[in-house]
Structure formats: C-alpha cells, structure tokens
Amino acid sequence: MDDIDYYRSKPLAEESNFQTTNYDAISIDECHYNVLRDDLESDARDFEAPTWSLAVDPQYLKNFSKDAVKRQDVIHELIQTEINHVRTLKIVLNVYIRELRNTLQMDETRLERLFPQVENLLEVHQFFLDNLKLRRLDSMEPGSSQNYCIHNLGDILITQFSGEIGSRLRYLYGMFCSRHTDAVNFYKDLMQNNKKFQNLIRKICQLSIVRRLGIPEIILLITQRITKYPVLFERVIKYTEDESEEQMDLIKGLDFLKDTIAQVNAHVDEAEKEARLRELSSKLEPKSQVKMTSGRVFRREDMLQGKRKLLHEGMLNWRVTNNKGKGDKHTDVIVLLLSDVLLLLLEKDSRLTFASLDGKPAVISLLKLIVREAAHNEKAMFLISASLDTPEMYEFHTSSAEERNTWTNKIWKAVECCPDVKEEEPEELPKKIWEFQRKLCVHDASIEQHLTEKLKLFSSIAASVTGVSDTSTSERHPLRGNAAEPLQGERLLTGALKDVENLQNLLVMCEQGPTPFTSKATDLVLKKPHADTGLENNTHMLPENGFESSMESMGDRIQVANPDLDPQLRELHLSENQELSADENLSVHFPKAEFYSTVSQLSRKLYSLQSVVQQLESHIKVQHATIEELKSRPRGNSLLEQEKHRNLHKQNEELANFQRLQNQRLQEQRQWEQERERQMLQAEAREKELREREMACSRQEEMLAGEKQELARCREEYQQDLERLRESMRSVEKEKEKLELLKKYKKNENVSAVYPLENEQIQIPPPYPMLNIVSPGFTERAPLVPPRRESITGSLVKPEVPIHLISTTNQTLKAGSVQQKIPTKLAAQPKGKEKHSKHRNSHQRTNSAAGIEVSHVVPIKVAGREGGSLKAIRSSSPHHLHPDLFTHPDKLSSSVSSHSGNSSRKHNHSHNSHTTSTHSTHSGHRKTKDSPNAEDIFFF
C-alpha cells in the first residue's frame, strides 16, 4: 500500500523515465516473435489431439481396458495443461516483460512487483514438462511414432514436489501468490495513470501469439495452477491398479503436493495478515503512544518493528468494573493478538486509537499472562497480567462459547511461544555454569598432570641418587593409586602422616650418629612423633602449611646426607658446618634408599591429596554458583507457574477422561463385536433355515408344476373325450331325427290313406319335426349345414317386434306356434246361417286340427271344380294352419334341398303338390289381404 501511494505521488517522475515518444506511435513488430512461436509450437507438437485415445491408433487402443484408457487420457490432459502453463509463462517473460523493459524502460523492481518470480517459475515448470515428455518417449512402442503408454508417473511427481525442487516450488509459489493482490493493484494503478503503459498493453493484447491474454488473467492463471494438480493426480490414482507400487508412488507424490499447497496457503495467510497489520497501523495517529503493562512505552511504529506478526483479530466486549459504585462499563474494542503483545483499539470515524479505560493499559504483554475462563459465564474470559510491578486483570466477553474457546487457545499458544530475552536467561545460565565447570575440570586435570610429572621427576632423582628404582608408584596414573577404588582424602592424609613419622625416625637416627640407639629411646620417639614436628594441633593445615614446613625441616637434615642435591641445600650445609664437628673422617651411617622411598611415597600421597582438594573445591564452587543462580531467579513467575501447573493438571484430567472414554469405547466395541457375532450366527442360522425352506419350496413348486402338467394333460384328454362324446351325441341325434322323421312320414301316410278326398290331389310334404323338440347340443355348436327343422324354426330365435314395426325392420310376419285365424265374418255370423253351415262343419271336422296335434297339421290343397279357387271350396269354419304354410317359397325350397337324396326321391310327388298348395294359399292370402273387402283376422 505504501509503495502504491509512493508511485501515485510521483507519476510525472515515472513518466520521465520512459521513452519520450508519443504513445500513439508505439508499434510492435510481430516478426520478432517468430522464434518464440516456433518454440511454443515445438512444445505442443505431438499433443494436438484432445485425448490419448484419439492420438494413438485404434488398433493399438483395443489392447487396453477401459480404466487403462481413462488413465492415459488423464496423463495426456496433465501434459497438455502443463504445456499451456509453460506457454503462459513464456509469453509473460518473452513478450510482456521484454516489451515493458525495452519500450517503456521499466526497471526491474517494478517488473518484479508486477510479475514476481516468473523466470524461476518457468524454469521449474519447464523441468517438469521435459521429464513428462522424456517419459513419453521412453514409453513409445518400438517402430511407432504415436503409440505409447506411460506406466510409471509417480517417481516424476515425487521428484517435482519433494526435495530441493519441492522447496523451491513452495517458495516461488508462496512469493507469487502472496503478492497477487499487490500485483493486480499495481497494474490497475499503471493502467489508470500511465497512458504509455495502457497503449502498450493494448498493442500486446492484439498480437496473435498472445491470444488476448491480459495481465490480470495471466496472474490469475499462474496463481491457480498449483491448485489444479490434485484433481488430476487423484484421477490418475483412481484408474491405477490398486495396491501397486505405482499407486503407492502416486499417493506419496500427492501427499507432497498437498503439503506444498498447505505451506503456500500459510505463506499467503501470513502475507495477508502482514498487510492487514500495516493497514491497521496506518489508521492510527502518527504520534500515538501508550504504556504497556510492563511500564514500557508502546508507539505506533512498534507494531511493525522486529518480528511481530498478527496472529488473530476480532471484536470483543471489554467490561470494566468501577470501584466507585457507578456500575460496570461495557466497551466494544478491536483486539489484535500479536506475537508478543495484545493490543486493544477503539475505532471512531475510520480512525483507530488505543483503548485505555479506567487507567488500564491498552497494550498487554504476553509475558506472565494468564488466561482463565469465567466459571459463571461460558462467553466470558479473564486475562491476568502477573507482573510484579503493575498486575492487572481484564474481563472480556465474546459472542459465543466457541469464539471464547478460540481466543483462549490462541492466546495460550502465543504465550507459550512468546520470545523474550529475560525468560531465556535462566535457561542459558545453567549452560554457562556447565561451561565453567568444564573449564575447571580441564584446569584440575592440568594440575594433576603437572603434579604427576613433578612426582616422576623426583622419583628419577631418587633413583639416580640411590641406584634403586621406586616400583611402588604407578607408571600411568601415579596420583590415582588403585583404579578400582576412587581416592579418598582421609586415607591419603593417614598415609601421609605415617610417612612423616618414618622420616622423623630416620632423622633422629641421623642426629645420634654412631651412638647406639636404644630401644627405649626409639619407643619414646615413636610414641611422641608430633611433639617434635608440631603436627599435633595443626593437622588441618597439612594440605597447605604442614607439607611446606615438613619439607623445610627435611631440607635442613637432608643437607647432611647429600649437600650436592640442591643449591639451597648447599647453602644450608655451609651454614651448619660451622656448628658441626670438624672431624671429616666421621662416617655417619644413613639409609638413603629408605629415606628417598619414604619421601617419594609421601610426595605422591600429598600430591594426590592436593588434586582431590582441587577437584572438590571446583565442585563446591560450581554448586555455590548454581545455588546463587537459583536464589537470584525472580519470584514473579509463581502465579504463572501455578497457572501452568493448573493447566497441566487440567490437561492430565482431560487425558485421563479421554483414556476412560477410549476404554469405554473399546469395551462397547468389544460388546458390539460380540453382539454382532451373535447376530451373525443367528443370521447364518436363519439364512440356512431360509435356504432349506427355499429348497423345500422349490421342490414343492416342482411337484406342483408336475401335477399341474399332469392335470393339464388329463384336462386335454378330457376335452378330447368330451369332443368325441359331443360328436357321437350329434351323430346319435341325427340318427334319432332321421328315425323320427321316418316314423312321422309313415304316420302321415297312414293318415292320408284313412281320409281320402274325392276328386282332389293331395300332396304330402316331407315330415316336419315337432316345434317343441330341441336337440341338447343345439346351443353348444351349430353345424355347418343346419338341419331342416332349425332352418324352418330359426326365426323363432330372433326377438319378436311389434306388428306395426315389421315393415321397418325388414322382417316378415311370424306365426305363433298355435294360432287360429278366424275371419271376422265367421266370428260375427248370423244365427240364420248356422244351420246352413252345420253340415259342412261337421263334414270337415274329421280333417280339422282338433283331431291331431298342431305340429302334425298337413296343409291340404283341394282342387275344386271351380278351377282350383280357394274361395269356392273354403269352409265356413276356421282351419288350424301350420306356420310353415306362410313360409316364403324360396325358403321352403332351400329347406327341402337340405334333406337327403332318398327322402327327396321318396317325397318328390308330395313335395311338388305341397309347393303348389302353399303357393296357391299364399296367393289367396295376398289376394284377400290386398282386397278392399278382405276379412279381418283375429289372433288368439
């Protein structure tokens, strides 16, 4: 933001850095980019097909499964998208940056701000694309230029997103993505304030190689590229063989990629928080300052100094308790959690100020800060500053319990990670003390080495003087004695005292000379060794003064035995020669070997004792320094330590509760598993029972199916038998009908023979069946040729209609089974004529229908003398007429033709006469009906 304001404040200065040519005269020669065009075309060569399945031969494609084809398609898409991304980076680097650098003379700082790390990104992605193309060439089929199948891709992904290349990729994308917003804002500012830049960008977008890709679109494409990889990798893993090595490598590469994206997002988040902190700092007054809880002054500039980072931001309600009884104050403040402090700000008129209420500091140091939740309110929390100088307590309220928990967790993490030099000193001081202890040990070892060398030198002197080497001392560690047991000061001191006593005895013997040394005197000296040496009351001085005084007294006496050992001893010898006797030939017997051996042992023990004392003093000093350091630690952290212990105890309780819940869950899981096993056993038993029932049902179904087939077969046989039975019944009926017709015919012949008519020709028609006889099989199936009886009486089946609708329905008048037609004149005949007609009526009653059945009435045609006129011979009484008398001649002829040939031949003559009589009757009937004087007929 500050950089943008800086550039905006100096637009004219920037314009002066560009070329002075008119912006309208800027022209770009596209021929300069032929090399770049060829390079881009070479990158896209062999990948023009949209999918892998269209790029290879169809015959080669048949060798792969559906999943394998999809996997190769995804890999092909990955390579295509990588080619497009590399093309975008090359256009940015070789077109935009080149033109801005050459045409507008833009410096590298602004170019880097507009396109951060583009050159390095191109290098990394070009390396990735080259590896993919090389793997394609390695996977090419022998003798083919387009058939290939990439089997291994995981190693390339692992190389690209891990190791040095992965670290570089994370850094580059972190830099580019974090500066995305700033780059877009800088571009908009240049487009608004710089006409030359605006015109140049418009000219660049018109180039065919650019494809109208503007700077904002290019920045967005580069930013989003890192987020496109996971989708492609997951699709490749989906179509890869399960549990294969290639799938494991792909999953590993995907994990590296996700880790890279997570780190890039964290980098972007930090950059956004840094920008937010700069924005909030700019809203504060330039000279704003406030005191911290530690007493130090905090200024506006301190927000951006050092390594301070914005960790969390939010609005909280600050409750301040008034001690004067005026009630509590509630103020909404903006709380900024930085890496080492907590800022309380108030917003007013788009400006920010430090919130200092009731004299409490608006800046809270995270050092010695305690966070505690309010017991009575799940949305409240307390911040306690445990500083010894100015302890304070703050009460804040959040909008929800979740927000309160978020704040407490983030503040605790910030407190634990808060860097401070004062807190680090107690941790560094033990290290310094340990370093001092190490140096002391080195010096103690040096002292021990020098003492050892000194002891060896004295042993050599004693060997050279006495001629006897001292083998009692160790060659390698003369001051350490037996390596199995550590040296102890008390034992060394006791041994040194014994050696001193031996030296005293030797010196006493030397002082007596040749005088015999009685045992009494010797016992006296041995019993009182401390009386002459002065060690009785000064044994505690042995490490410092006792050894030196002893050596001085020894030096006075050693001078007598060997005055050539030391110059100082020589001087002492000369001084004492004045006191000794002048007898030079006096020979004193002195045990030199024993003397030197005792002195050597005494020296070794004393040096060892000195070494032990030095080491002990070093340890004592280190312990004193440690104790002083512990005492010098401040006591102000007691509350903080208590709070940490309380939190630790709380965490332990939560851990114990978690373990208890985990054990309970494990127990419930075991119970559930047992219940599941029991249910599985029950289910298996039920399934077994179900299978058995299914088998029984299937067997029963098979049995029922067999029975059904058997029943169907029996039914078919029954139907066939029934059909045969029906056919037999029909044939029987036909024979029966024939027999009845024959009987009726014979009966009619007999009737005709009994009643002969004079001068009349009687024609007997074929016998008709009875009207009330119906065959049993008549309604089941009609024969192809209906019998004569059915054809004659077929009209009886049809429904009867009223008499006045006969003409409209195109039907003929049907006669009833038994109907008598009586002329009206005969019904109303006068009484005078009854005698006249009595003789005729009695004459014709022999042939009337009263003597025979109605179905047996035979029409009789009487040929009178009047030329066959029916009117001349008609009787005065009504006759019973058969319904067939009124049948149409055509129907009658068709019915007659249906009989057998034999019946036709037998009744030929009778049939002809019957036909003539019927015709005459019908003619007479029509004449009577058409005549205006026709008589009315009554039906009853």
PDB file of N, CA and C in Angstrom, residues 335-406:
ATOM      1  N   VAL A 335      -9.459  -6.217  19.227  1.00  0.00           N
ATOM      2  CA  VAL A 335      -8.344  -6.881  19.901  1.00  0.00           C
ATOM      3  C   VAL A 335      -7.437  -7.493  18.847  1.00  0.00           C
ATOM      4  N   LEU A 336      -6.162  -7.108  18.900  1.00  0.00           N
ATOM      5  CA  LEU A 336      -5.153  -7.640  17.986  1.00  0.00           C
ATOM      6  C   LEU A 336      -4.187  -8.482  18.787  1.00  0.00           C
ATOM      7  N   LEU A 337      -4.106  -9.753  18.451  1.00  0.00           N
ATOM      8  CA  LEU A 337      -3.168 -10.658  19.107  1.00  0.00           C
ATOM      9  C   LEU A 337      -1.913 -10.738  18.249  1.00  0.00           C
ATOM     10  N   LEU A 338      -0.853 -10.097  18.739  1.00  0.00           N
ATOM     11  CA  LEU A 338       0.434 -10.153  18.050  1.00  0.00           C
ATOM     12  C   LEU A 338       1.293 -11.247  18.669  1.00  0.00           C
ATOM     13  N   SER A 339       2.488 -11.390  18.161  1.00  0.00           N
ATOM     14  CA  SER A 339       3.349 -12.483  18.612  1.00  0.00           C
ATOM     15  C   SER A 339       3.841 -12.297  20.039  1.00  0.00           C
ATOM     16  N   ASP A 340       3.836 -11.037  20.561  1.00  0.00           N
ATOM     17  CA  ASP A 340       4.321 -10.824  21.926  1.00  0.00           C
ATOM     18  C   ASP A 340       3.442  -9.906  22.752  1.00  0.00           C
ATOM     19  N   VAL A 341       2.469  -9.230  22.140  1.00  0.00           N
ATOM     20  CA  VAL A 341       1.600  -8.316  22.885  1.00  0.00           C
ATOM     21  C   VAL A 341       0.168  -8.496  22.417  1.00  0.00           C
ATOM     22  N   LEU A 342      -0.739  -7.924  23.209  1.00  0.00           N
ATOM     23  CA  LEU A 342      -2.162  -7.913  22.904  1.00  0.00           C
ATOM     24  C   LEU A 342      -2.615  -6.453  22.895  1.00  0.00           C
ATOM     25  N   LEU A 343      -3.110  -5.977  21.725  1.00  0.00           N
ATOM     26  CA  LEU A 343      -3.476  -4.575  21.560  1.00  0.00           C
ATOM     27  C   LEU A 343      -4.987  -4.432  21.659  1.00  0.00           C
ATOM     28  N   LEU A 344      -5.415  -3.366  22.356  1.00  0.00           N
ATOM     29  CA  LEU A 344      -6.820  -3.015  22.481  1.00  0.00           C
ATOM     30  C   LEU A 344      -7.029  -1.678  21.779  1.00  0.00           C
ATOM     31  N   LEU A 345      -7.850  -1.663  20.716  1.00  0.00           N
ATOM     32  CA  LEU A 345      -8.043  -0.467  19.904  1.00  0.00           C
ATOM     33  C   LEU A 345      -9.512  -0.116  19.853  1.00  0.00           C
ATOM     34  N   LEU A 346      -9.758   1.201  19.721  1.00  0.00           N
ATOM     35  CA  LEU A 346     -11.100   1.729  19.529  1.00  0.00           C
ATOM     36  C   LEU A 346     -11.179   2.366  18.155  1.00  0.00           C
ATOM     37  N   GLU A 347     -12.297   2.116  17.454  1.00  0.00           N
ATOM     38  CA  GLU A 347     -12.490   2.670  16.106  1.00  0.00           C
ATOM     39  C   GLU A 347     -13.517   3.800  16.177  1.00  0.00           C
ATOM     40  N   LYS A 348     -13.152   4.925  15.585  1.00  0.00           N
ATOM     41  CA  LYS A 348     -14.030   6.080  15.553  1.00  0.00           C
ATOM     42  C   LYS A 348     -13.727   6.885  14.299  1.00  0.00           C
ATOM     43  N   ASP A 349     -14.762   7.036  13.454  1.00  0.00           N
ATOM     44  CA  ASP A 349     -14.625   7.807  12.210  1.00  0.00           C
ATOM     45  C   ASP A 349     -13.496   7.268  11.343  1.00  0.00           C
ATOM     46  N   SER A 350     -13.473   5.948  11.175  1.00  0.00           N
ATOM     47  CA  SER A 350     -12.472   5.271  10.338  1.00  0.00           C
ATOM     48  C   SER A 350     -11.051   5.472  10.838  1.00  0.00           C
ATOM     49  N   ARG A 351     -10.896   5.897  12.053  1.00  0.00           N
ATOM     50  CA  ARG A 351      -9.585   6.032  12.658  1.00  0.00           C
ATOM     51  C   ARG A 351      -9.527   5.164  13.903  1.00  0.00           C
ATOM     52  N   LEU A 352      -8.314   4.766  14.281  1.00  0.00           N
ATOM     53  CA  LEU A 352      -8.110   3.896  15.427  1.00  0.00           C
ATOM     54  C   LEU A 352      -7.318   4.621  16.498  1.00  0.00           C
ATOM     55  N   THR A 353      -7.676   4.323  17.734  1.00  0.00           N
ATOM     56  CA  THR A 353      -6.941   4.850  18.881  1.00  0.00           C
ATOM     57  C   THR A 353      -6.761   3.728  19.891  1.00  0.00           C
ATOM     58  N   PHE A 354      -5.769   3.890  20.767  1.00  0.00           N
ATOM     59  CA  PHE A 354      -5.552   2.910  21.819  1.00  0.00           C
ATOM     60  C   PHE A 354      -6.646   3.041  22.872  1.00  0.00           C
ATOM     61  N   ALA A 355      -7.206   1.905  23.281  1.00  0.00           N
ATOM     62  CA  ALA A 355      -8.313   1.899  24.241  1.00  0.00           C
ATOM     63  C   ALA A 355      -7.745   1.765  25.649  1.00  0.00           C
ATOM     64  N   SER A 356      -7.766   2.882  26.399  1.00  0.00           N
ATOM     65  CA  SER A 356      -7.312   2.881  27.794  1.00  0.00           C
ATOM     66  C   SER A 356      -8.495   3.267  28.657  1.00  0.00           C
ATOM     67  N   LEU A 357      -9.100   2.292  29.297  1.00  0.00           N
ATOM     68  CA  LEU A 357     -10.272   2.524  30.128  1.00  0.00           C
ATOM     69  C   LEU A 357      -9.916   2.302  31.579  1.00  0.00           C
ATOM     70  N   ASP A 358     -10.352   3.237  32.399  1.00  0.00           N
ATOM     71  CA  ASP A 358     -10.162   3.142  33.844  1.00  0.00           C
ATOM     72  C   ASP A 358      -8.683   3.027  34.215  1.00  0.00           C
ATOM     73  N   GLY A 359      -7.839   3.648  33.390  1.00  0.00           N
ATOM     74  CA  GLY A 359      -6.412   3.670  33.687  1.00  0.00           C
ATOM     75  C   GLY A 359      -5.685   2.389  33.390  1.00  0.00           C
ATOM     76  N   LYS A 360      -6.349   1.427  32.776  1.00  0.00           N
ATOM     77  CA  LYS A 360      -5.689   0.161  32.461  1.00  0.00           C
ATOM     78  C   LYS A 360      -4.972   0.274  31.131  1.00  0.00           C
ATOM     79  N   PRO A 361      -3.771  -0.299  31.026  1.00  0.00           N
ATOM     80  CA  PRO A 361      -3.011  -0.192  29.774  1.00  0.00           C
ATOM     81  C   PRO A 361      -3.751  -0.866  28.618  1.00  0.00           C
ATOM     82  N   ALA A 362      -3.614  -0.265  27.431  1.00  0.00           N
ATOM     83  CA  ALA A 362      -4.239  -0.813  26.231  1.00  0.00           C
ATOM     84  C   ALA A 362      -3.355  -1.827  25.530  1.00  0.00           C
ATOM     85  N   VAL A 363      -2.118  -1.986  25.983  1.00  0.00           N
ATOM     86  CA  VAL A 363      -1.194  -2.962  25.410  1.00  0.00           C
ATOM     87  C   VAL A 363      -0.809  -3.925  26.523  1.00  0.00           C
ATOM     88  N   ILE A 364      -1.152  -5.177  26.345  1.00  0.00           N
ATOM     89  CA  ILE A 364      -0.918  -6.208  27.355  1.00  0.00           C
ATOM     90  C   ILE A 364       0.214  -7.103  26.873  1.00  0.00           C
ATOM     91  N   SER A 365       1.249  -7.201  27.676  1.00  0.00           N
ATOM     92  CA  SER A 365       2.352  -8.084  27.315  1.00  0.00           C
ATOM     93  C   SER A 365       1.962  -9.538  27.559  1.00  0.00           C
ATOM     94  N   LEU A 366       2.388 -10.392  26.650  1.00  0.00           N
ATOM     95  CA  LEU A 366       2.081 -11.808  26.795  1.00  0.00           C
ATOM     96  C   LEU A 366       2.957 -12.500  27.818  1.00  0.00           C
ATOM     97  N   LEU A 367       4.028 -11.811  28.248  1.00  0.00           N
ATOM     98  CA  LEU A 367       4.861 -12.387  29.298  1.00  0.00           C
ATOM     99  C   LEU A 367       4.102 -12.379  30.615  1.00  0.00           C
ATOM    100  N   LYS A 368       4.107 -13.509  31.284  1.00  0.00           N
ATOM    101  CA  LYS A 368       3.440 -13.662  32.581  1.00  0.00           C
ATOM    102  C   LYS A 368       1.946 -13.372  32.475  1.00  0.00           C
ATOM    103  N   LEU A 369       1.355 -13.696  31.323  1.00  0.00           N
ATOM    104  CA  LEU A 369      -0.084 -13.502  31.133  1.00  0.00           C
ATOM    105  C   LEU A 369      -0.804 -14.817  31.377  1.00  0.00           C
ATOM    106  N   ILE A 370      -1.880 -14.756  32.142  1.00  0.00           N
ATOM    107  CA  ILE A 370      -2.668 -15.929  32.489  1.00  0.00           C
ATOM    108  C   ILE A 370      -4.049 -15.772  31.876  1.00  0.00           C
ATOM    109  N   VAL A 371      -4.522 -16.816  31.221  1.00  0.00           N
ATOM    110  CA  VAL A 371      -5.850 -16.823  30.615  1.00  0.00           C
ATOM    111  C   VAL A 371      -6.712 -17.812  31.387  1.00  0.00           C
ATOM    112  N   ARG A 372      -7.893 -17.331  31.783  1.00  0.00           N
ATOM    113  CA  ARG A 372      -8.773 -18.199  32.564  1.00  0.00           C
ATOM    114  C   ARG A 372     -10.217 -17.951  32.123  1.00  0.00           C
ATOM    115  N   GLU A 373     -10.961 -19.058  31.990  1.00  0.00           N
ATOM    116  CA  GLU A 373     -12.360 -18.940  31.615  1.00  0.00           C
ATOM    117  C   GLU A 373     -13.209 -18.587  32.827  1.00  0.00           C
ATOM    118  N   ALA A 374     -14.262 -17.826  32.574  1.00  0.00           N
ATOM    119  CA  ALA A 374     -15.183 -17.475  33.650  1.00  0.00           C
ATOM    120  C   ALA A 374     -16.072 -18.666  33.969  1.00  0.00           C
ATOM    121  N   ALA A 375     -16.224 -18.927  35.263  1.00  0.00           N
ATOM    122  CA  ALA A 375     -16.983 -20.103  35.682  1.00  0.00           C
ATOM    123  C   ALA A 375     -18.480 -19.902  35.516  1.00  0.00           C
ATOM    124  N   HIS A 376     -18.954 -18.679  35.657  1.00  0.00           N
ATOM    125  CA  HIS A 376     -20.383 -18.411  35.633  1.00  0.00           C
ATOM    126  C   HIS A 376     -20.904 -18.042  34.258  1.00  0.00           C
ATOM    127  N   ASN A 377     -20.018 -17.818  33.330  1.00  0.00           N
ATOM    128  CA  ASN A 377     -20.436 -17.373  32.006  1.00  0.00           C
ATOM    129  C   ASN A 377     -19.559 -18.064  30.971  1.00  0.00           C
ATOM    130  N   GLU A 378     -20.165 -18.805  30.075  1.00  0.00           N
ATOM    131  CA  GLU A 378     -19.395 -19.542  29.070  1.00  0.00           C
ATOM    132  C   GLU A 378     -18.874 -18.650  27.949  1.00  0.00           C
ATOM    133  N   LYS A 379     -19.310 -17.384  27.920  1.00  0.00           N
ATOM    134  CA  LYS A 379     -18.849 -16.457  26.896  1.00  0.00           C
ATOM    135  C   LYS A 379     -17.830 -15.455  27.415  1.00  0.00           C
ATOM    136  N   ALA A 380     -17.439 -15.590  28.673  1.00  0.00           N
ATOM    137  CA  ALA A 380     -16.527 -14.628  29.289  1.00  0.00           C
ATOM    138  C   ALA A 380     -15.192 -15.285  29.592  1.00  0.00           C
ATOM    139  N   MET A 381     -14.136 -14.452  29.615  1.00  0.00           N
ATOM    140  CA  MET A 381     -12.796 -14.918  29.955  1.00  0.00           C
ATOM    141  C   MET A 381     -12.049 -13.782  30.656  1.00  0.00           C
ATOM    142  N   PHE A 382     -11.061 -14.172  31.452  1.00  0.00           N
ATOM    143  CA  PHE A 382     -10.239 -13.223  32.196  1.00  0.00           C
ATOM    144  C   PHE A 382      -8.803 -13.329  31.717  1.00  0.00           C
ATOM    145  N   LEU A 383      -8.158 -12.165  31.560  1.00  0.00           N
ATOM    146  CA  LEU A 383      -6.740 -12.088  31.261  1.00  0.00           C
ATOM    147  C   LEU A 383      -6.058 -11.443  32.447  1.00  0.00           C
ATOM    148  N   ILE A 384      -5.120 -12.175  33.042  1.00  0.00           N
ATOM    149  CA  ILE A 384      -4.452 -11.721  34.263  1.00  0.00           C
ATOM    150  C   ILE A 384      -2.985 -11.522  33.948  1.00  0.00           C
ATOM    151  N   SER A 385      -2.517 -10.308  34.121  1.00  0.00           N
ATOM    152  CA  SER A 385      -1.106  -9.999  33.938  1.00  0.00           C
ATOM    153  C   SER A 385      -0.412 -10.160  35.275  1.00  0.00           C
ATOM    154  N   ALA A 386       0.458 -11.163  35.374  1.00  0.00           N
ATOM    155  CA  ALA A 386       1.094 -11.499  36.656  1.00  0.00           C
ATOM    156  C   ALA A 386       2.388 -10.738  36.870  1.00  0.00           C
ATOM    157  N   SER A 387       2.486  -9.542  36.358  1.00  0.00           N
ATOM    158  CA  SER A 387       3.683  -8.743  36.547  1.00  0.00           C
ATOM    159  C   SER A 387       3.765  -8.250  37.989  1.00  0.00           C
ATOM    160  N   LEU A 388       4.996  -8.215  38.535  1.00  0.00           N
ATOM    161  CA  LEU A 388       5.168  -7.776  39.917  1.00  0.00           C
ATOM    162  C   LEU A 388       4.974  -6.281  40.065  1.00  0.00           C
ATOM    163  N   ASP A 389       5.262  -5.540  38.989  1.00  0.00           N
ATOM    164  CA  ASP A 389       5.168  -4.081  39.069  1.00  0.00           C
ATOM    165  C   ASP A 389       3.723  -3.612  39.019  1.00  0.00           C
ATOM    166  N   THR A 390       3.029  -3.952  37.932  1.00  0.00           N
ATOM    167  CA  THR A 390       1.641  -3.492  37.748  1.00  0.00           C
ATOM    168  C   THR A 390       0.763  -4.660  37.341  1.00  0.00           C
ATOM    169  N   PRO A 391       0.323  -5.473  38.269  1.00  0.00           N
ATOM    170  CA  PRO A 391      -0.589  -6.573  37.910  1.00  0.00           C
ATOM    171  C   PRO A 391      -1.971  -6.033  37.565  1.00  0.00           C
ATOM    172  N   GLU A 392      -2.548  -6.590  36.501  1.00  0.00           N
ATOM    173  CA  GLU A 392      -3.859  -6.146  36.048  1.00  0.00           C
ATOM    174  C   GLU A 392      -4.696  -7.358  35.668  1.00  0.00           C
ATOM    175  N   MET A 393      -6.000  -7.163  35.695  1.00  0.00           N
ATOM    176  CA  MET A 393      -6.923  -8.201  35.275  1.00  0.00           C
ATOM    177  C   MET A 393      -7.948  -7.580  34.325  1.00  0.00           C
ATOM    178  N   TYR A 394      -8.186  -8.260  33.199  1.00  0.00           N
ATOM    179  CA  TYR A 394      -9.119  -7.792  32.179  1.00  0.00           C
ATOM    180  C   TYR A 394     -10.223  -8.834  32.024  1.00  0.00           C
ATOM    181  N   GLU A 395     -11.424  -8.342  31.805  1.00  0.00           N
ATOM    182  CA  GLU A 395     -12.574  -9.222  31.581  1.00  0.00           C
ATOM    183  C   GLU A 395     -13.148  -8.933  30.202  1.00  0.00           C
ATOM    184  N   PHE A 396     -13.218  -9.965  29.367  1.00  0.00           N
ATOM    185  CA  PHE A 396     -13.722  -9.825  28.005  1.00  0.00           C
ATOM    186  C   PHE A 396     -14.883 -10.798  27.799  1.00  0.00           C
ATOM    187  N   HIS A 397     -15.824 -10.362  26.971  1.00  0.00           N
ATOM    188  CA  HIS A 397     -16.985 -11.178  26.635  1.00  0.00           C
ATOM    189  C   HIS A 397     -17.032 -11.356  25.119  1.00  0.00           C
ATOM    190  N   THR A 398     -17.316 -12.571  24.706  1.00  0.00           N
ATOM    191  CA  THR A 398     -17.416 -12.889  23.285  1.00  0.00           C
ATOM    192  C   THR A 398     -18.875 -13.132  22.921  1.00  0.00           C
ATOM    193  N   SER A 399     -19.105 -13.318  21.635  1.00  0.00           N
ATOM    194  CA  SER A 399     -20.477 -13.526  21.165  1.00  0.00           C
ATOM    195  C   SER A 399     -20.936 -14.965  21.314  1.00  0.00           C
ATOM    196  N   SER A 400     -20.013 -15.895  21.481  1.00  0.00           N
ATOM    197  CA  SER A 400     -20.383 -17.306  21.606  1.00  0.00           C
ATOM    198  C   SER A 400     -19.304 -18.032  22.394  1.00  0.00           C
ATOM    199  N   ALA A 401     -19.657 -19.213  22.857  1.00  0.00           N
ATOM    200  CA  ALA A 401     -18.692 -20.030  23.594  1.00  0.00           C
ATOM    201  C   ALA A 401     -17.570 -20.518  22.693  1.00  0.00           C
ATOM    202  N   GLU A 402     -17.886 -20.822  21.436  1.00  0.00           N
ATOM    203  CA  GLU A 402     -16.849 -21.270  20.507  1.00  0.00           C
ATOM    204  C   GLU A 402     -15.806 -20.188  20.265  1.00  0.00           C
ATOM    205  N   GLU A 403     -16.281 -18.942  20.136  1.00  0.00           N
ATOM    206  CA  GLU A 403     -15.334 -17.843  19.947  1.00  0.00           C
ATOM    207  C   GLU A 403     -14.464 -17.657  21.179  1.00  0.00           C
ATOM    208  N   ARG A 404     -15.039 -17.833  22.380  1.00  0.00           N
ATOM    209  CA  ARG A 404     -14.256 -17.731  23.609  1.00  0.00           C
ATOM    210  C   ARG A 404     -13.159 -18.803  23.643  1.00  0.00           C
ATOM    211  N   ASN A 405     -13.523 -20.019  23.263  1.00  0.00           N
ATOM    212  CA  ASN A 405     -12.528 -21.098  23.248  1.00  0.00           C
ATOM    213  C   ASN A 405     -11.440 -20.831  22.224  1.00  0.00           C
ATOM    214  N   THR A 406     -11.817 -20.262  21.091  1.00  0.00           N
ATOM    215  CA  THR A 406     -10.818 -19.938  20.072  1.00  0.00           C
ATOM    216  C   THR A 406      -9.827 -18.901  20.581  1.00  0.00           C
TER     217      THR A 406
END
